[in-house]
JSON list of C-alpha atoms in Angstrom, two decimals:
[
{"chain": "A", "resi": 1, "resn": "VAL", "atom": "CA", "xyz": [0.00, 0.00, 0.00]},
{"chain": "A", "resi": 2, "resn": "ILE", "atom": "CA", "xyz": [2.81, 2.42, 0.85]},
{"chain": "A", "resi": 3, "resn": "LYS", "atom": "CA", "xyz": [4.56, 1.66, -2.45]},
{"chain": "A", "resi": 4, "resn": "MET", "atom": "CA", "xyz": [1.29, 2.23, -4.38]},
{"chain": "A", "resi": 5, "resn": "LYS", "atom": "CA", "xyz": [0.73, 5.60, -2.71]},
{"chain": "A", "resi": 6, "resn": "LYS", "atom": "CA", "xyz": [4.32, 6.61, -3.49]},
{"chain": "A", "resi": 7, "resn": "ASN", "atom": "CA", "xyz": [3.86, 5.56, -7.15]},
{"chain": "A", "resi": 8, "resn": "ILE", "atom": "CA", "xyz": [0.64, 7.60, -7.38]},
{"chain": "A", "resi": 9, "resn": "LYS", "atom": "CA", "xyz": [2.32, 10.66, -5.86]},
{"chain": "A", "resi": 10, "resn": "ASN", "atom": "CA", "xyz": [5.28, 10.35, -8.23]},
{"chain": "A", "resi": 11, "resn": "TYR", "atom": "CA", "xyz": [2.99, 9.88, -11.25]},
{"chain": "A", "resi": 12, "resn": "LEU", "atom": "CA", "xyz": [1.00, 13.02, -10.45]},
{"chain": "A", "resi": 13, "resn": "LYS", "atom": "CA", "xyz": [4.15, 14.99, -9.61]},
{"chain": "A", "resi": 14, "resn": "ASP", "atom": "CA", "xyz": [5.71, 13.96, -12.95]},
{"chain": "A", "resi": 15, "resn": "LEU", "atom": "CA", "xyz": [2.56, 14.98, -14.80]},
{"chain": "A", "resi": 16, "resn": "GLU", "atom": "CA", "xyz": [2.45, 18.36, -13.06]},
{"chain": "A", "resi": 17, "resn": "GLY", "atom": "CA", "xyz": [6.09, 19.01, -13.92]},
{"chain": "A", "resi": 18, "resn": "LEU", "atom": "CA", "xyz": [5.57, 18.10, -17.57]},
{"chain": "A", "resi": 19, "resn": "PHE", "atom": "CA", "xyz": [2.88, 20.74, -18.07]},
{"chain": "A", "resi": 20, "resn": "SER", "atom": "CA", "xyz": [5.46, 23.43, -17.37]},
{"chain": "A", "resi": 21, "resn": "ARG", "atom": "CA", "xyz": [7.95, 21.82, -19.78]},
{"chain": "A", "resi": 22, "resn": "VAL", "atom": "CA", "xyz": [5.68, 21.51, -22.84]},
{"chain": "A", "resi": 23, "resn": "SER", "atom": "CA", "xyz": [7.35, 23.33, -25.69]},
{"chain": "A", "resi": 24, "resn": "VAL", "atom": "CA", "xyz": [5.90, 25.01, -28.75]},
{"chain": "A", "resi": 25, "resn": "SER", "atom": "CA", "xyz": [7.58, 25.56, -32.09]},
{"chain": "A", "resi": 26, "resn": "GLY", "atom": "CA", "xyz": [6.67, 26.48, -35.63]},
{"chain": "A", "resi": 27, "resn": "SER", "atom": "CA", "xyz": [6.33, 29.32, -38.05]},
{"chain": "A", "resi": 28, "resn": "GLY", "atom": "CA", "xyz": [2.84, 30.18, -36.82]},
{"chain": "A", "resi": 29, "resn": "VAL", "atom": "CA", "xyz": [3.94, 31.30, -33.34]},
{"chain": "A", "resi": 30, "resn": "ARG", "atom": "CA", "xyz": [5.38, 34.64, -32.27]},
{"chain": "A", "resi": 31, "resn": "SER", "atom": "CA", "xyz": [6.27, 33.25, -28.87]},
{"chain": "A", "resi": 32, "resn": "HIS", "atom": "CA", "xyz": [7.16, 29.76, -27.76]},
{"chain": "A", "resi": 33, "resn": "ARG", "atom": "CA", "xyz": [4.82, 29.97, -24.77]},
{"chain": "A", "resi": 34, "resn": "VAL", "atom": "CA", "xyz": [1.97, 27.45, -24.61]},
{"chain": "A", "resi": 35, "resn": "ASP", "atom": "CA", "xyz": [-0.62, 30.08, -23.70]},
{"chain": "A", "resi": 36, "resn": "ASP", "atom": "CA", "xyz": [0.39, 32.28, -26.66]},
{"chain": "A", "resi": 37, "resn": "ALA", "atom": "CA", "xyz": [0.17, 29.30, -29.03]},
{"chain": "A", "resi": 38, "resn": "ILE", "atom": "CA", "xyz": [-3.28, 28.38, -27.71]},
{"chain": "A", "resi": 39, "resn": "ASP", "atom": "CA", "xyz": [-4.37, 32.00, -28.18]},
{"chain": "A", "resi": 40, "resn": "LYS", "atom": "CA", "xyz": [-3.09, 31.93, -31.79]},
{"chain": "A", "resi": 41, "resn": "ILE", "atom": "CA", "xyz": [-4.86, 28.63, -32.57]},
{"chain": "A", "resi": 42, "resn": "THR", "atom": "CA", "xyz": [-8.06, 30.03, -31.07]},
{"chain": "A", "resi": 43, "resn": "GLU", "atom": "CA", "xyz": [-7.83, 33.07, -33.37]},
{"chain": "A", "resi": 44, "resn": "ILE", "atom": "CA", "xyz": [-7.18, 30.83, -36.38]},
{"chain": "A", "resi": 45, "resn": "ALA", "atom": "CA", "xyz": [-10.04, 28.44, -35.53]},
{"chain": "A", "resi": 46, "resn": "ILE", "atom": "CA", "xyz": [-12.58, 31.23, -35.04]},
{"chain": "A", "resi": 47, "resn": "LYS", "atom": "CA", "xyz": [-11.50, 32.98, -38.24]},
{"chain": "A", "resi": 48, "resn": "GLN", "atom": "CA", "xyz": [-11.51, 29.80, -40.31]},
{"chain": "A", "resi": 49, "resn": "ALA", "atom": "CA", "xyz": [-14.85, 28.63, -38.89]},
{"chain": "A", "resi": 50, "resn": "SER", "atom": "CA", "xyz": [-16.48, 31.98, -39.65]},
{"chain": "A", "resi": 51, "resn": "SER", "atom": "CA", "xyz": [-15.51, 31.47, -43.30]},
{"chain": "A", "resi": 52, "resn": "GLY", "atom": "CA", "xyz": [-17.01, 27.96, -43.41]},
{"chain": "A", "resi": 53, "resn": "LYS", "atom": "CA", "xyz": [-13.78, 26.01, -42.89]},
{"chain": "A", "resi": 54, "resn": "LYS", "atom": "CA", "xyz": [-13.53, 22.88, -40.74]},
{"chain": "A", "resi": 55, "resn": "ALA", "atom": "CA", "xyz": [-11.24, 21.20, -38.25]},
{"chain": "A", "resi": 56, "resn": "VAL", "atom": "CA", "xyz": [-10.09, 17.63, -38.81]},
{"chain": "A", "resi": 57, "resn": "PHE", "atom": "CA", "xyz": [-8.49, 15.47, -36.12]},
{"chain": "A", "resi": 58, "resn": "ILE", "atom": "CA", "xyz": [-6.31, 12.38, -36.67]},
{"chain": "A", "resi": 59, "resn": "GLY", "atom": "CA", "xyz": [-4.55, 9.98, -34.33]},
{"chain": "A", "resi": 60, "resn": "ASN", "atom": "CA", "xyz": [-3.85, 6.30, -33.64]},
{"chain": "A", "resi": 61, "resn": "GLY", "atom": "CA", "xyz": [-4.91, 4.31, -30.59]},
{"chain": "A", "resi": 62, "resn": "ALA", "atom": "CA", "xyz": [-5.52, 6.56, -27.60]},
{"chain": "A", "resi": 63, "resn": "SER", "atom": "CA", "xyz": [-4.74, 9.56, -29.80]},
{"chain": "A", "resi": 64, "resn": "ALA", "atom": "CA", "xyz": [-7.60, 8.40, -32.06]},
{"chain": "A", "resi": 65, "resn": "SER", "atom": "CA", "xyz": [-9.95, 8.55, -29.09]},
{"chain": "A", "resi": 66, "resn": "ILE", "atom": "CA", "xyz": [-8.70, 12.07, -28.34]},
{"chain": "A", "resi": 67, "resn": "ALA", "atom": "CA", "xyz": [-9.28, 12.95, -32.01]},
{"chain": "A", "resi": 68, "resn": "SER", "atom": "CA", "xyz": [-12.85, 11.61, -31.94]},
{"chain": "A", "resi": 69, "resn": "HIS", "atom": "CA", "xyz": [-13.64, 13.28, -28.63]},
{"chain": "A", "resi": 70, "resn": "MET", "atom": "CA", "xyz": [-12.31, 16.65, -29.74]},
{"chain": "A", "resi": 71, "resn": "ALA", "atom": "CA", "xyz": [-14.04, 16.54, -33.14]},
{"chain": "A", "resi": 72, "resn": "VAL", "atom": "CA", "xyz": [-17.39, 16.06, -31.41]},
{"chain": "A", "resi": 73, "resn": "ASP", "atom": "CA", "xyz": [-16.69, 18.75, -28.82]},
{"chain": "A", "resi": 74, "resn": "PHE", "atom": "CA", "xyz": [-15.45, 21.26, -31.41]},
{"chain": "A", "resi": 75, "resn": "TRP", "atom": "CA", "xyz": [-18.70, 21.09, -33.40]},
{"chain": "A", "resi": 76, "resn": "LYS", "atom": "CA", "xyz": [-21.05, 20.64, -30.43]},
{"chain": "A", "resi": 77, "resn": "ASN", "atom": "CA", "xyz": [-19.52, 23.10, -27.99]},
{"chain": "A", "resi": 78, "resn": "GLY", "atom": "CA", "xyz": [-17.28, 25.23, -30.22]},
{"chain": "A", "resi": 79, "resn": "LYS", "atom": "CA", "xyz": [-19.77, 25.54, -33.11]},
{"chain": "A", "resi": 80, "resn": "ILE", "atom": "CA", "xyz": [-16.97, 24.66, -35.55]},
{"chain": "A", "resi": 81, "resn": "LYS", "atom": "CA", "xyz": [-17.43, 22.07, -38.29]},
{"chain": "A", "resi": 82, "resn": "ALA", "atom": "CA", "xyz": [-15.21, 19.19, -37.21]},
{"chain": "A", "resi": 83, "resn": "MET", "atom": "CA", "xyz": [-14.56, 15.53, -37.97]},
{"chain": "A", "resi": 84, "resn": "ALA", "atom": "CA", "xyz": [-12.20, 12.68, -37.18]},
{"chain": "A", "resi": 85, "resn": "PHE", "atom": "CA", "xyz": [-11.31, 9.95, -39.65]},
{"chain": "A", "resi": 86, "resn": "ASN", "atom": "CA", "xyz": [-11.74, 7.03, -37.23]},
{"chain": "A", "resi": 87, "resn": "ASP", "atom": "CA", "xyz": [-14.73, 5.17, -38.66]},
{"chain": "A", "resi": 88, "resn": "ALA", "atom": "CA", "xyz": [-14.05, 1.41, -38.67]},
{"chain": "A", "resi": 89, "resn": "SER", "atom": "CA", "xyz": [-15.22, 0.95, -42.28]},
{"chain": "A", "resi": 90, "resn": "LEU", "atom": "CA", "xyz": [-13.02, 3.82, -43.49]},
{"chain": "A", "resi": 91, "resn": "LEU", "atom": "CA", "xyz": [-9.98, 2.54, -41.58]},
{"chain": "A", "resi": 92, "resn": "THR", "atom": "CA", "xyz": [-10.32, -1.05, -42.81]},
{"chain": "A", "resi": 93, "resn": "CYS", "atom": "CA", "xyz": [-11.17, -0.06, -46.39]},
{"chain": "A", "resi": 94, "resn": "ILE", "atom": "CA", "xyz": [-8.24, 2.31, -46.82]},
{"chain": "A", "resi": 95, "resn": "SER", "atom": "CA", "xyz": [-5.88, -0.09, -45.01]},
{"chain": "A", "resi": 96, "resn": "ASN", "atom": "CA", "xyz": [-6.95, -3.00, -47.18]},
{"chain": "A", "resi": 97, "resn": "ASP", "atom": "CA", "xyz": [-6.96, -1.13, -50.51]},
{"chain": "A", "resi": 98, "resn": "TYR", "atom": "CA", "xyz": [-3.96, 1.20, -50.07]},
{"chain": "A", "resi": 99, "resn": "GLY", "atom": "CA", "xyz": [-2.10, 0.15, -46.89]},
{"chain": "A", "resi": 100, "resn": "TYR", "atom": "CA", "xyz": [-2.31, 1.50, -43.35]},
{"chain": "A", "resi": 101, "resn": "ARG", "atom": "CA", "xyz": [0.29, 4.19, -44.02]},
{"chain": "A", "resi": 102, "resn": "HIS", "atom": "CA", "xyz": [-2.33, 5.92, -46.23]},
{"chain": "A", "resi": 103, "resn": "VAL", "atom": "CA", "xyz": [-5.26, 5.61, -43.80]},
{"chain": "A", "resi": 104, "resn": "PHE", "atom": "CA", "xyz": [-5.42, 9.38, -43.11]},
{"chain": "A", "resi": 105, "resn": "GLU", "atom": "CA", "xyz": [-3.80, 10.68, -46.28]},
{"chain": "A", "resi": 106, "resn": "LYS", "atom": "CA", "xyz": [-6.58, 9.38, -48.56]},
{"chain": "A", "resi": 107, "resn": "PRO", "atom": "CA", "xyz": [-9.57, 10.89, -46.68]},
{"chain": "A", "resi": 108, "resn": "ILE", "atom": "CA", "xyz": [-7.64, 14.14, -46.18]},
{"chain": "A", "resi": 109, "resn": "GLN", "atom": "CA", "xyz": [-7.05, 14.18, -49.95]},
{"chain": "A", "resi": 110, "resn": "MET", "atom": "CA", "xyz": [-10.79, 13.77, -50.51]},
{"chain": "A", "resi": 111, "resn": "PHE", "atom": "CA", "xyz": [-12.39, 15.83, -47.74]},
{"chain": "A", "resi": 112, "resn": "MET", "atom": "CA", "xyz": [-10.02, 18.61, -46.66]},
{"chain": "A", "resi": 113, "resn": "ASP", "atom": "CA", "xyz": [-10.03, 22.01, -48.31]},
{"chain": "A", "resi": 114, "resn": "SER", "atom": "CA", "xyz": [-7.56, 24.84, -48.35]},
{"chain": "A", "resi": 115, "resn": "GLY", "atom": "CA", "xyz": [-7.90, 26.81, -45.12]},
{"chain": "A", "resi": 116, "resn": "ASP", "atom": "CA", "xyz": [-9.19, 23.86, -43.06]},
{"chain": "A", "resi": 117, "resn": "ILE", "atom": "CA", "xyz": [-7.24, 22.99, -39.91]},
{"chain": "A", "resi": 118, "resn": "LEU", "atom": "CA", "xyz": [-5.68, 19.57, -39.26]},
{"chain": "A", "resi": 119, "resn": "PHE", "atom": "CA", "xyz": [-4.93, 18.59, -35.68]},
{"chain": "A", "resi": 120, "resn": "ALA", "atom": "CA", "xyz": [-2.42, 15.71, -35.98]},
{"chain": "A", "resi": 121, "resn": "ILE", "atom": "CA", "xyz": [-1.91, 13.84, -32.70]},
{"chain": "A", "resi": 122, "resn": "SER", "atom": "CA", "xyz": [0.88, 11.27, -32.26]},
{"chain": "A", "resi": 123, "resn": "SER", "atom": "CA", "xyz": [2.61, 10.40, -29.01]},
{"chain": "A", "resi": 124, "resn": "SER", "atom": "CA", "xyz": [5.79, 9.34, -30.82]},
{"chain": "A", "resi": 125, "resn": "GLY", "atom": "CA", "xyz": [5.57, 11.81, -33.68]},
{"chain": "A", "resi": 126, "resn": "LYS", "atom": "CA", "xyz": [6.83, 9.00, -35.91]},
{"chain": "A", "resi": 127, "resn": "SER", "atom": "CA", "xyz": [3.65, 7.26, -37.11]},
{"chain": "A", "resi": 128, "resn": "GLU", "atom": "CA", "xyz": [3.91, 7.00, -40.88]},
{"chain": "A", "resi": 129, "resn": "ASN", "atom": "CA", "xyz": [0.15, 7.35, -41.39]},
{"chain": "A", "resi": 130, "resn": "ILE", "atom": "CA", "xyz": [0.02, 10.55, -39.33]},
{"chain": "A", "resi": 131, "resn": "LEU", "atom": "CA", "xyz": [3.05, 11.98, -41.16]},
{"chain": "A", "resi": 132, "resn": "ASN", "atom": "CA", "xyz": [1.50, 11.14, -44.54]},
{"chain": "A", "resi": 133, "resn": "GLY", "atom": "CA", "xyz": [-1.77, 12.75, -43.46]},
{"chain": "A", "resi": 134, "resn": "ALA", "atom": "CA", "xyz": [0.03, 15.87, -42.24]},
{"chain": "A", "resi": 135, "resn": "GLU", "atom": "CA", "xyz": [1.96, 16.19, -45.49]},
{"chain": "A", "resi": 136, "resn": "GLU", "atom": "CA", "xyz": [-1.24, 15.78, -47.53]},
{"chain": "A", "resi": 137, "resn": "ALA", "atom": "CA", "xyz": [-2.99, 18.46, -45.45]},
{"chain": "A", "resi": 138, "resn": "LYS", "atom": "CA", "xyz": [-0.12, 20.85, -46.19]},
{"chain": "A", "resi": 139, "resn": "ARG", "atom": "CA", "xyz": [-0.39, 20.06, -49.92]},
{"chain": "A", "resi": 140, "resn": "LYS", "atom": "CA", "xyz": [-4.10, 20.87, -49.72]},
{"chain": "A", "resi": 141, "resn": "GLY", "atom": "CA", "xyz": [-3.35, 24.26, -48.13]},
{"chain": "A", "resi": 142, "resn": "ALA", "atom": "CA", "xyz": [-4.68, 23.34, -44.69]},
{"chain": "A", "resi": 143, "resn": "LYS", "atom": "CA", "xyz": [-3.34, 24.79, -41.46]},
{"chain": "A", "resi": 144, "resn": "LEU", "atom": "CA", "xyz": [-1.44, 22.12, -39.50]},
{"chain": "A", "resi": 145, "resn": "ILE", "atom": "CA", "xyz": [-1.30, 21.90, -35.71]},
{"chain": "A", "resi": 146, "resn": "THR", "atom": "CA", "xyz": [0.72, 18.99, -34.28]},
{"chain": "A", "resi": 147, "resn": "PHE", "atom": "CA", "xyz": [0.89, 17.26, -30.92]},
{"chain": "A", "resi": 148, "resn": "SER", "atom": "CA", "xyz": [3.80, 14.90, -30.20]},
{"chain": "A", "resi": 149, "resn": "GLY", "atom": "CA", "xyz": [6.07, 13.57, -27.48]},
{"chain": "A", "resi": 150, "resn": "PHE", "atom": "CA", "xyz": [8.93, 11.12, -26.94]},
{"chain": "A", "resi": 151, "resn": "ASP", "atom": "CA", "xyz": [11.92, 12.20, -29.08]},
{"chain": "A", "resi": 152, "resn": "GLU", "atom": "CA", "xyz": [12.23, 15.98, -29.31]},
{"chain": "A", "resi": 153, "resn": "ASN", "atom": "CA", "xyz": [13.48, 15.63, -32.89]},
{"chain": "A", "resi": 154, "resn": "ASN", "atom": "CA", "xyz": [10.48, 13.60, -34.09]},
{"chain": "A", "resi": 155, "resn": "ASP", "atom": "CA", "xyz": [9.34, 14.22, -37.66]},
{"chain": "A", "resi": 156, "resn": "LEU", "atom": "CA", "xyz": [5.81, 15.41, -36.85]},
{"chain": "A", "resi": 157, "resn": "ARG", "atom": "CA", "xyz": [7.13, 18.24, -34.71]},
{"chain": "A", "resi": 158, "resn": "LYS", "atom": "CA", "xyz": [8.87, 19.70, -37.77]},
{"chain": "A", "resi": 159, "resn": "LEU", "atom": "CA", "xyz": [5.77, 19.90, -39.97]},
{"chain": "A", "resi": 160, "resn": "GLY", "atom": "CA", "xyz": [3.16, 22.13, -38.37]},
{"chain": "A", "resi": 161, "resn": "SER", "atom": "CA", "xyz": [2.77, 25.86, -38.25]},
{"chain": "A", "resi": 162, "resn": "ILE", "atom": "CA", "xyz": [2.26, 25.28, -34.52]},
{"chain": "A", "resi": 163, "resn": "ASN", "atom": "CA", "xyz": [3.74, 22.20, -32.84]},
{"chain": "A", "resi": 164, "resn": "PHE", "atom": "CA", "xyz": [3.15, 21.14, -29.23]},
{"chain": "A", "resi": 165, "resn": "TYR", "atom": "CA", "xyz": [5.79, 18.79, -27.82]},
{"chain": "A", "resi": 166, "resn": "VAL", "atom": "CA", "xyz": [5.58, 16.94, -24.49]},
{"chain": "A", "resi": 167, "resn": "PRO", "atom": "CA", "xyz": [9.06, 15.93, -23.25]},
{"chain": "A", "resi": 168, "resn": "SER", "atom": "CA", "xyz": [8.16, 12.45, -22.02]},
{"chain": "A", "resi": 169, "resn": "SER", "atom": "CA", "xyz": [8.27, 8.86, -23.25]},
{"chain": "A", "resi": 170, "resn": "CYS", "atom": "CA", "xyz": [5.36, 7.82, -21.02]},
{"chain": "A", "resi": 171, "resn": "TYR", "atom": "CA", "xyz": [2.26, 7.34, -23.19]},
{"chain": "A", "resi": 172, "resn": "GLY", "atom": "CA", "xyz": [-0.10, 8.24, -20.37]},
{"chain": "A", "resi": 173, "resn": "HIS", "atom": "CA", "xyz": [1.61, 11.54, -19.62]},
{"chain": "A", "resi": 174, "resn": "VAL", "atom": "CA", "xyz": [1.85, 12.55, -23.27]},
{"chain": "A", "resi": 175, "resn": "GLU", "atom": "CA", "xyz": [-1.78, 11.64, -23.99]},
{"chain": "A", "resi": 176, "resn": "VAL", "atom": "CA", "xyz": [-3.16, 13.43, -20.92]},
{"chain": "A", "resi": 177, "resn": "ILE", "atom": "CA", "xyz": [-1.29, 16.61, -21.79]},
{"chain": "A", "resi": 178, "resn": "HIS", "atom": "CA", "xyz": [-2.29, 16.47, -25.49]},
{"chain": "A", "resi": 179, "resn": "HIS", "atom": "CA", "xyz": [-5.92, 16.04, -24.47]},
{"chain": "A", "resi": 180, "resn": "SER", "atom": "CA", "xyz": [-5.66, 18.89, -21.95]},
{"chain": "A", "resi": 181, "resn": "ILE", "atom": "CA", "xyz": [-4.18, 21.28, -24.50]},
{"chain": "A", "resi": 182, "resn": "CYS", "atom": "CA", "xyz": [-6.95, 20.40, -27.00]},
{"chain": "A", "resi": 183, "resn": "HIS", "atom": "CA", "xyz": [-9.56, 21.06, -24.31]},
{"chain": "A", "resi": 184, "resn": "CYS", "atom": "CA", "xyz": [-7.90, 24.35, -23.42]},
{"chain": "A", "resi": 185, "resn": "ILE", "atom": "CA", "xyz": [-8.11, 25.43, -27.07]},
{"chain": "A", "resi": 186, "resn": "LEU", "atom": "CA", "xyz": [-11.79, 24.47, -27.20]},
{"chain": "A", "resi": 187, "resn": "ASP", "atom": "CA", "xyz": [-12.62, 26.08, -23.86]},
{"chain": "A", "resi": 188, "resn": "THR", "atom": "CA", "xyz": [-10.88, 29.27, -24.99]},
{"chain": "A", "resi": 189, "resn": "ILE", "atom": "CA", "xyz": [-12.97, 29.29, -28.17]}
]
């Protein structure tokens, strides 16, 4: 019991410390402060939504559940058109016909428009399907916001106009912080 309580305390202490060490990079930020980046994304989202643009969310595993959750909340609570490409039929069809590395690239190619916003979420920042989707969104003229962790030099972190990076290799920590930042963006909107 004592060891469990110590583990819980350490877990929460680690999580608290990570929030202050999240870093932001990209050409779309004037400052590398998280609150400034969230403010900028909020401005972009409101502006794009008022001109009929949409937000698209992609992720694998737990990041897919964050993507689905945020897509629903963005349209329901934020009044912004939003979607996530996590439908089982879509995932299995694209994977079967083109390969899993194209599972987000193909629907982005079909459904995203110039000026839309892609929120690409990947704990490792190395998932080939997320990278392909992010690259396709850029080709389409979409705004790209990324969320990654693990290796600070991961490929996803280099692609977005605004990139959030969590300096941890613990999936739980990275996912909780990604989800929190997404909620903060929505709640600010």
